[in-house]
Short mmCIF file of C-alpha atoms in Angstrom, two decimals:
data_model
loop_
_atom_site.label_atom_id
_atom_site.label_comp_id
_atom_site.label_asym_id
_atom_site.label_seq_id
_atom_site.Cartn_x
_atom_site.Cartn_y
_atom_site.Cartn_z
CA UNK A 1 20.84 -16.15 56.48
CA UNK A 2 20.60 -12.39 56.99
CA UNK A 3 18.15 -9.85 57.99
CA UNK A 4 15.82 -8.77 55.26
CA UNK A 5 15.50 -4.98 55.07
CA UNK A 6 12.11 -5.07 56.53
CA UNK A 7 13.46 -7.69 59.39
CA UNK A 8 16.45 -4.83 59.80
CA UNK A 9 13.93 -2.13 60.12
CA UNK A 10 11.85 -3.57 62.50
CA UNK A 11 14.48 -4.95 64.56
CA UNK A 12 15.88 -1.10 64.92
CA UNK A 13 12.46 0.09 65.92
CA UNK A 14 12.12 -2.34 68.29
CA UNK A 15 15.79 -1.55 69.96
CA UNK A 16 14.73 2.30 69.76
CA UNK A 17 11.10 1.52 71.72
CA UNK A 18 12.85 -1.09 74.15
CA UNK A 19 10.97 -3.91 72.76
CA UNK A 20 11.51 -7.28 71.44
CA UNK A 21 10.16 -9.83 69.15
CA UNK A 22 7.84 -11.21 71.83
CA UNK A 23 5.96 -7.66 71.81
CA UNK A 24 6.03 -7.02 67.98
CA UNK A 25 4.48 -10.49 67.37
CA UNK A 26 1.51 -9.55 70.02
CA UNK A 27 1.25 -6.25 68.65
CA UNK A 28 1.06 -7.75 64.60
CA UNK A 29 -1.22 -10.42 66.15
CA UNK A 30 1.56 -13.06 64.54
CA UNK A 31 2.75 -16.29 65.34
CA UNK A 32 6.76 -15.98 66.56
CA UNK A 33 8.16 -18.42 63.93
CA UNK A 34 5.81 -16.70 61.38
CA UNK A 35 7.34 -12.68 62.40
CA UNK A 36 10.88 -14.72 62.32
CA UNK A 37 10.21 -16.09 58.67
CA UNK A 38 9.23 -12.77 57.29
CA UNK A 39 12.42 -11.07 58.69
CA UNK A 40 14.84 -13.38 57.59
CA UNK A 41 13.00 -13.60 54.11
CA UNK A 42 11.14 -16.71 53.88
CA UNK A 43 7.80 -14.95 53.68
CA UNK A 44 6.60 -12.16 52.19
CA UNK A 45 5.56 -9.40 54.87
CA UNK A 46 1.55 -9.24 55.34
CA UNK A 47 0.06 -5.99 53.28
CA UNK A 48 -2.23 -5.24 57.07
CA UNK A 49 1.11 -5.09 59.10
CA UNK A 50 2.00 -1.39 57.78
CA UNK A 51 -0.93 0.00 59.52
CA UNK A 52 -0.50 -1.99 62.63
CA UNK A 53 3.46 -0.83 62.87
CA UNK A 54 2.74 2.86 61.63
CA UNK A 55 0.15 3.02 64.29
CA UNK A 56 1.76 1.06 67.09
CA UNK A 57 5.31 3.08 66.60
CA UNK A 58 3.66 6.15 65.62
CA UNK A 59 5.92 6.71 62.25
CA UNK A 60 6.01 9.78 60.30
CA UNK A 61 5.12 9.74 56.78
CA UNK A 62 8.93 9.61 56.11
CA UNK A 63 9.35 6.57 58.46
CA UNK A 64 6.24 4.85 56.40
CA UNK A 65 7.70 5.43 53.41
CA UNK A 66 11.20 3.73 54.38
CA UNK A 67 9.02 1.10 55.48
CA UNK A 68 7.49 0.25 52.48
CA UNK A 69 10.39 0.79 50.68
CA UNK A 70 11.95 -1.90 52.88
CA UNK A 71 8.91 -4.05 52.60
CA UNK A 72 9.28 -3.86 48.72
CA UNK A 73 13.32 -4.31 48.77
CA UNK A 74 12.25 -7.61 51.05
CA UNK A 75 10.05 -9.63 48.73
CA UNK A 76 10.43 -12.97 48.41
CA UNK A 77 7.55 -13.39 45.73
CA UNK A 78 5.33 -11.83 43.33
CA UNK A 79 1.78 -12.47 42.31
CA UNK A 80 1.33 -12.54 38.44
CA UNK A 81 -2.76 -12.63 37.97
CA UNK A 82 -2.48 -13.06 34.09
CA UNK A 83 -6.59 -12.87 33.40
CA UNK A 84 -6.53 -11.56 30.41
CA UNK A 85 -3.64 -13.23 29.00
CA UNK A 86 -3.70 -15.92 26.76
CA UNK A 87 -1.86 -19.23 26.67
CA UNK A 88 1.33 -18.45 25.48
CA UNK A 89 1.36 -15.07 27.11
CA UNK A 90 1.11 -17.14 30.35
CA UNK A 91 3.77 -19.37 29.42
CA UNK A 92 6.09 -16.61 28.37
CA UNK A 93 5.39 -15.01 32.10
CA UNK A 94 6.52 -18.28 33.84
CA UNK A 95 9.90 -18.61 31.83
CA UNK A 96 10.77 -15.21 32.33
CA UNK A 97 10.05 -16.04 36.11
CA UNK A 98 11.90 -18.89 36.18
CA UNK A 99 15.33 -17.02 34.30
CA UNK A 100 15.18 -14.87 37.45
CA UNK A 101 16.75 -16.96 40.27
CA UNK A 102 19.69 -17.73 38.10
CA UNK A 103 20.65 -14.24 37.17
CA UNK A 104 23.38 -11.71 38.31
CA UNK A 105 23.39 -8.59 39.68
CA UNK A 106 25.13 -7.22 36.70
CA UNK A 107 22.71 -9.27 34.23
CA UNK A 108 19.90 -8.23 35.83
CA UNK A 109 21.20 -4.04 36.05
CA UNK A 110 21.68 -4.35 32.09
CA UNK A 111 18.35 -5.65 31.74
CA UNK A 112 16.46 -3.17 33.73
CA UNK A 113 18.68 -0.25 31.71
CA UNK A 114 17.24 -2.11 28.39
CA UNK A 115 13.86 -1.96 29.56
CA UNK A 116 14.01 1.47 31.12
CA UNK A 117 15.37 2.44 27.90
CA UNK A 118 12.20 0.83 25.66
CA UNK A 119 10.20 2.44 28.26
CA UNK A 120 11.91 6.24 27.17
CA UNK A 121 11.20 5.36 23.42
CA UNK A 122 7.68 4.18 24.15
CA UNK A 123 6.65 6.96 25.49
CA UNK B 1 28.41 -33.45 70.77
CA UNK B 2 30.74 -31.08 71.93
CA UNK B 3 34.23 -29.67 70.27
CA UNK B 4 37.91 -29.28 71.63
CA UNK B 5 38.90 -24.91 72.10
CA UNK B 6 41.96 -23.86 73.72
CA UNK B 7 41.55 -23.86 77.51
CA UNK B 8 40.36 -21.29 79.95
CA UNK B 9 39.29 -21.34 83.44
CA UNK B 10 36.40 -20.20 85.40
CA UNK B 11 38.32 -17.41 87.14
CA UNK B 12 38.86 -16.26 83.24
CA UNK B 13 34.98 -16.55 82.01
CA UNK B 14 34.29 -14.80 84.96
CA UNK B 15 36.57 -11.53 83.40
CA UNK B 16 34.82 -12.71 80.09
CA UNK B 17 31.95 -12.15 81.71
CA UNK B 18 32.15 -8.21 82.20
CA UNK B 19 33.41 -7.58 79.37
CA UNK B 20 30.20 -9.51 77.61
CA UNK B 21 27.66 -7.19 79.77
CA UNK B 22 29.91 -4.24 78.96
CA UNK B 23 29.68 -4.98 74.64
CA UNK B 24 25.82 -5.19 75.74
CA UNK B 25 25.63 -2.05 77.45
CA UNK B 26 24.38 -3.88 80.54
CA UNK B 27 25.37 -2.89 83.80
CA UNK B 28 27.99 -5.22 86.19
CA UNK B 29 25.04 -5.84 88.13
CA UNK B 30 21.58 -6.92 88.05
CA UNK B 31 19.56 -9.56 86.01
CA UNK B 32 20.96 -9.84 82.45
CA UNK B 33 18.17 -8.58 79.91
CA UNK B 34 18.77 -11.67 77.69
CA UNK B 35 16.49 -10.62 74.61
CA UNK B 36 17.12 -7.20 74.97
CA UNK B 37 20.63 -8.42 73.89
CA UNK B 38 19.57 -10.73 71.51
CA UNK B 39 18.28 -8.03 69.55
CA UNK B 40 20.93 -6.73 69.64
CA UNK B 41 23.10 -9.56 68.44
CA UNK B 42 23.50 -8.53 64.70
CA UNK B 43 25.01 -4.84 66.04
CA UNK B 44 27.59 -6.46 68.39
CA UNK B 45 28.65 -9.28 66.24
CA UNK B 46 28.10 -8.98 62.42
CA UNK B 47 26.31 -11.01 60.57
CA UNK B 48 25.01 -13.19 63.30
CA UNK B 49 21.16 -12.93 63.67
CA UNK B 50 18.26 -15.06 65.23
CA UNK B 51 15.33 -17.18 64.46
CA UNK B 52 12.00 -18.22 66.22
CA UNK B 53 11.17 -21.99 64.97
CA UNK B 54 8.54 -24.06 65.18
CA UNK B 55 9.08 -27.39 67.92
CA UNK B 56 9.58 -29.20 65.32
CA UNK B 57 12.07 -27.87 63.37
CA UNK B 58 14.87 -28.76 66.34
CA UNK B 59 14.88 -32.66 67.71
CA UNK B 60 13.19 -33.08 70.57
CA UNK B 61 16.69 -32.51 73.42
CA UNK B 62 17.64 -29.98 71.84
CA UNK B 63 16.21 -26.43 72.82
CA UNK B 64 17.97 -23.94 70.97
CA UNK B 65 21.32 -23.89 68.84
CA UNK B 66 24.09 -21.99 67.32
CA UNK B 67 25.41 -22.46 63.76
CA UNK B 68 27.72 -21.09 61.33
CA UNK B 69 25.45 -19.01 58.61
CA UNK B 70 25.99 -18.65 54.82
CA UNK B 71 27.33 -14.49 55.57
CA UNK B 72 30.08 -15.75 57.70
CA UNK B 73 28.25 -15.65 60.82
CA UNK B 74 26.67 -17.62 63.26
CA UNK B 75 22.61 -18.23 63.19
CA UNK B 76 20.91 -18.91 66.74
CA UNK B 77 17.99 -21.29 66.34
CA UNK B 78 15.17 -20.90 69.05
CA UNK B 79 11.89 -23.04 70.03
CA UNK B 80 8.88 -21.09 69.89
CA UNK B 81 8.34 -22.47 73.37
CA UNK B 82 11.49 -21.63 74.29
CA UNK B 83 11.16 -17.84 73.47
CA UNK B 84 7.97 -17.92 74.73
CA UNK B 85 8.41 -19.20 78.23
CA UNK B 86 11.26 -16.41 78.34
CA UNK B 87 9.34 -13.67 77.12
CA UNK B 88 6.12 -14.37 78.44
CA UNK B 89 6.80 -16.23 81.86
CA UNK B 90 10.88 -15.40 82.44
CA UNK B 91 11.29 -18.94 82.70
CA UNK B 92 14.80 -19.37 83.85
CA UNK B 93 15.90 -22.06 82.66
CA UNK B 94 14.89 -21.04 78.86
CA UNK B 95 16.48 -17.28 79.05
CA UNK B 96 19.27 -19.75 80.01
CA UNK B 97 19.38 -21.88 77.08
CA UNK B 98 19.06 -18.29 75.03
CA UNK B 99 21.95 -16.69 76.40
CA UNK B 100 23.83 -20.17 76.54
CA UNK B 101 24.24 -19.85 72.59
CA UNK B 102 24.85 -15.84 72.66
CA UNK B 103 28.23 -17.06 74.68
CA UNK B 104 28.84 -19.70 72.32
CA UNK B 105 29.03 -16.66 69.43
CA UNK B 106 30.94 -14.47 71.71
CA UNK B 107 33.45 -17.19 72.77
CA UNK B 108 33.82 -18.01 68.73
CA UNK B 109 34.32 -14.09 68.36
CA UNK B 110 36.96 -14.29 70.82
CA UNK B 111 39.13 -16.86 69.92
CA UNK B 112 37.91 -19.97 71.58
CA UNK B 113 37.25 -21.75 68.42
CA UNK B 114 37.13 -25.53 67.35
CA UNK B 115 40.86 -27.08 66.81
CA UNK B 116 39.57 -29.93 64.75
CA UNK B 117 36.38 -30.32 62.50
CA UNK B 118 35.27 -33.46 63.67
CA UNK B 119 33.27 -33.42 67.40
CA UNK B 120 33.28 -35.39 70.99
CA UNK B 121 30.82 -37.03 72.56
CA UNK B 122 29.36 -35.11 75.90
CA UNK B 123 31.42 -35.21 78.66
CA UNK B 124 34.39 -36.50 76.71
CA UNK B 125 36.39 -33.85 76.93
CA UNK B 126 38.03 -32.06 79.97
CA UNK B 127 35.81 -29.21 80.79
CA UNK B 128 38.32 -26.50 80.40
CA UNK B 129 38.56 -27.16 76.47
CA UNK B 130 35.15 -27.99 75.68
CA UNK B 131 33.21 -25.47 73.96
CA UNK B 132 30.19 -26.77 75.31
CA UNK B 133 31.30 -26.27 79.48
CA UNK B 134 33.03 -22.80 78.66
CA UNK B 135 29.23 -21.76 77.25
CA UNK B 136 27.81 -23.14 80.21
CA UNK B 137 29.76 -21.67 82.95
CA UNK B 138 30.13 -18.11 81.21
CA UNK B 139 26.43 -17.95 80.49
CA UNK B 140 26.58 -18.39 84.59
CA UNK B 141 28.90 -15.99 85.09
CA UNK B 142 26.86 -13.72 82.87
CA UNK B 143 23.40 -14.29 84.00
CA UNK B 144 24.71 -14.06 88.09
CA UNK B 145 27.23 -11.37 88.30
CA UNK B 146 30.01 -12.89 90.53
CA UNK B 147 30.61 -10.15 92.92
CA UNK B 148 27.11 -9.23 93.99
CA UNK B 149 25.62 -12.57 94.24
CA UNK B 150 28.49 -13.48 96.87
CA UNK B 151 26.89 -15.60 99.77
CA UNK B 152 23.20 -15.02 98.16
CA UNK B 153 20.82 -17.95 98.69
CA UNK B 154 19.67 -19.87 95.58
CA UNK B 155 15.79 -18.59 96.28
CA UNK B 156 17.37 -15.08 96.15
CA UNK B 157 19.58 -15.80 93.19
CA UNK B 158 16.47 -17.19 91.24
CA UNK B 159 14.78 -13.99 92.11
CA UNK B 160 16.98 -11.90 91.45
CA UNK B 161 18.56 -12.75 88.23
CA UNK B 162 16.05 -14.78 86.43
CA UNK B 163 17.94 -17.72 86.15
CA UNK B 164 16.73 -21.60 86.70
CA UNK B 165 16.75 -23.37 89.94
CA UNK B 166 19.51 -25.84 89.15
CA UNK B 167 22.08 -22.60 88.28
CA UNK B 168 21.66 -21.03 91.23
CA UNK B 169 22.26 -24.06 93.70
CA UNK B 170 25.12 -24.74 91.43
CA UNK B 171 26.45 -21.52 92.00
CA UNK B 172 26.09 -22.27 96.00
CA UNK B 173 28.13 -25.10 95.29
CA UNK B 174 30.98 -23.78 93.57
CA UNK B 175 31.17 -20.84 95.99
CA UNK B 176 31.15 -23.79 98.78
CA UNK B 177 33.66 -25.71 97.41
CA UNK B 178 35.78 -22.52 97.44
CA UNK B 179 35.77 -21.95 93.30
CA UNK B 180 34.39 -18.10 94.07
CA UNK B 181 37.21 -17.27 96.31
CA UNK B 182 38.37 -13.96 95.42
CA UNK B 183 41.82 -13.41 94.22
#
């Protein structure tokens, strides 16, 4: 069980502003064992906490944007809000979920060159 | 439950102990800043890291523990309450149980690991090879620095060092009982 890279970021800002996870829960307005979760990846971080750490550790645009890079990099789900999709559309969305925890690395690499590739033709 | 190490003494933990203040960048002296370092627990020992749990998720003795995590290193489990009497109220006795499993990594980092893969019962085993007691006394030696505490009362060790009650008096004892002579 490791450090997400949001739970690594935040655990570095808090060493460089001598604080500790007691502080960064008051500041997020978090439970402890909820902060905890979200840094070691077993919930996805809340959209509101950017502001509240940009803010509260005064980060530069630079700084924000490694943060929501991290934030991104540390996702533990995605939302799929198929409205307009039909039935089978639907289905097709869950399977291809579902392929996703089984997959390697390497699987997954030649799958995003394929589709970055269809992308290039497409447009 | 407890498991068998190879043997130390108190007179070693005590050595132990500087050089666990010194990986922590925390003076010889003074009150040991015992989630300062456990933020710090992933940079001093890799792949070890913390959680905050809810009660629950720990029985009901058992405050805060230390296990071997799926990177290859070791995963402290805390209480909520537990973290939150030390942050909020510097309860003693819970910054104790804290740093108690922070020595139990360092010990394991060290060398003093299990010699068999089954465990003992408490108080089975002679203190000097029980990974439980060498936690115990070299989260003491950690939390009150041996040469500046010498002849300290237990009301000023409590203050001083934000440790529990029961600690400090135990520390009176040992240095009674002449286990804090100096060599």
């Amino acid at each position: 069980m490791a450090y997400t890279k949001f739970g690594e970021f935040v655990r570095v800002l808090r060493i460089k502003n001598h604080e500790v996870m007691g502080d960064m829960a008051k500041v997020l307005g978090a439970s402890l064992p909820f902060l905890s979760a979200v840094e070691n990846g077993k919930k996805n971080v809340p959209a509101e906490w950017i502001e509240k750490i940009v803010l509260h550790y005064n980060l530069t645009a630079i700084e924000k944007q490694e943060l929501e890079s991290a934030i991104e990099e540390s996702r533990t789900q995605y939302k799929i809000t198929p409205i307009h999709a039909g039935i089978q559309q639907r289905r097709a969305a869950m399977q291809f979920a579902r392929s996703f925890d089984e997959m390697d690395d390497e699987t997954a690499t030649k799958i995003l060159e394929l589709l970055s590739k269809k992308g290039e033709h497409n447009n | 439950m407890d498991y068998k190490t190879k043997p130390t003494s108190r007179h070693d933990l005590r050595q132990y102990a500087k050089f666990f203040r010194h990986i922590f960048d925390v003076p010889e002296t003074g009150a040991f800043p015992v989630l300062e370092a456990l933020e710090r627990l992933e940079d001093v020992f890799p792949n070890c890291n913390y959680v905050i749990v809810n009660d629950d998720k720990l029985p009901p003795q058992t405050m805060a523990q230390c296990s071997p995590n799926e990177d290859g290193g070791f995963t402290i489990v805390i209480k909520e309450t537990v973290y939150r009497g030390a942050y909020e109220n510097g309860i003693g006795a819970f910054l104790g149980f804290i740093c108690h499993e922070i020595c139990h990594v360092f010990l394991f980092h060290i060398g003093f690991k299990p010699i068999f893969a089954y465990s003992f019962d408490n108080n089975e085993l002679p203190a000097y090879c029980s990974v439980e007691w060498q936690a115990k006394a070299l989260c003491a030696e950690v939390m009150i620095p041996f040469e500046e505490s010498h002849g300290m009362k237990p009301t000023e060790i409590v203050n001083r060092y934000h440790v529990s009650k029961a600690f400090s008096t135990n520390r009176r004892k040992l240095e009674k009982e002449g286990c804090y002579r100096r060599k």
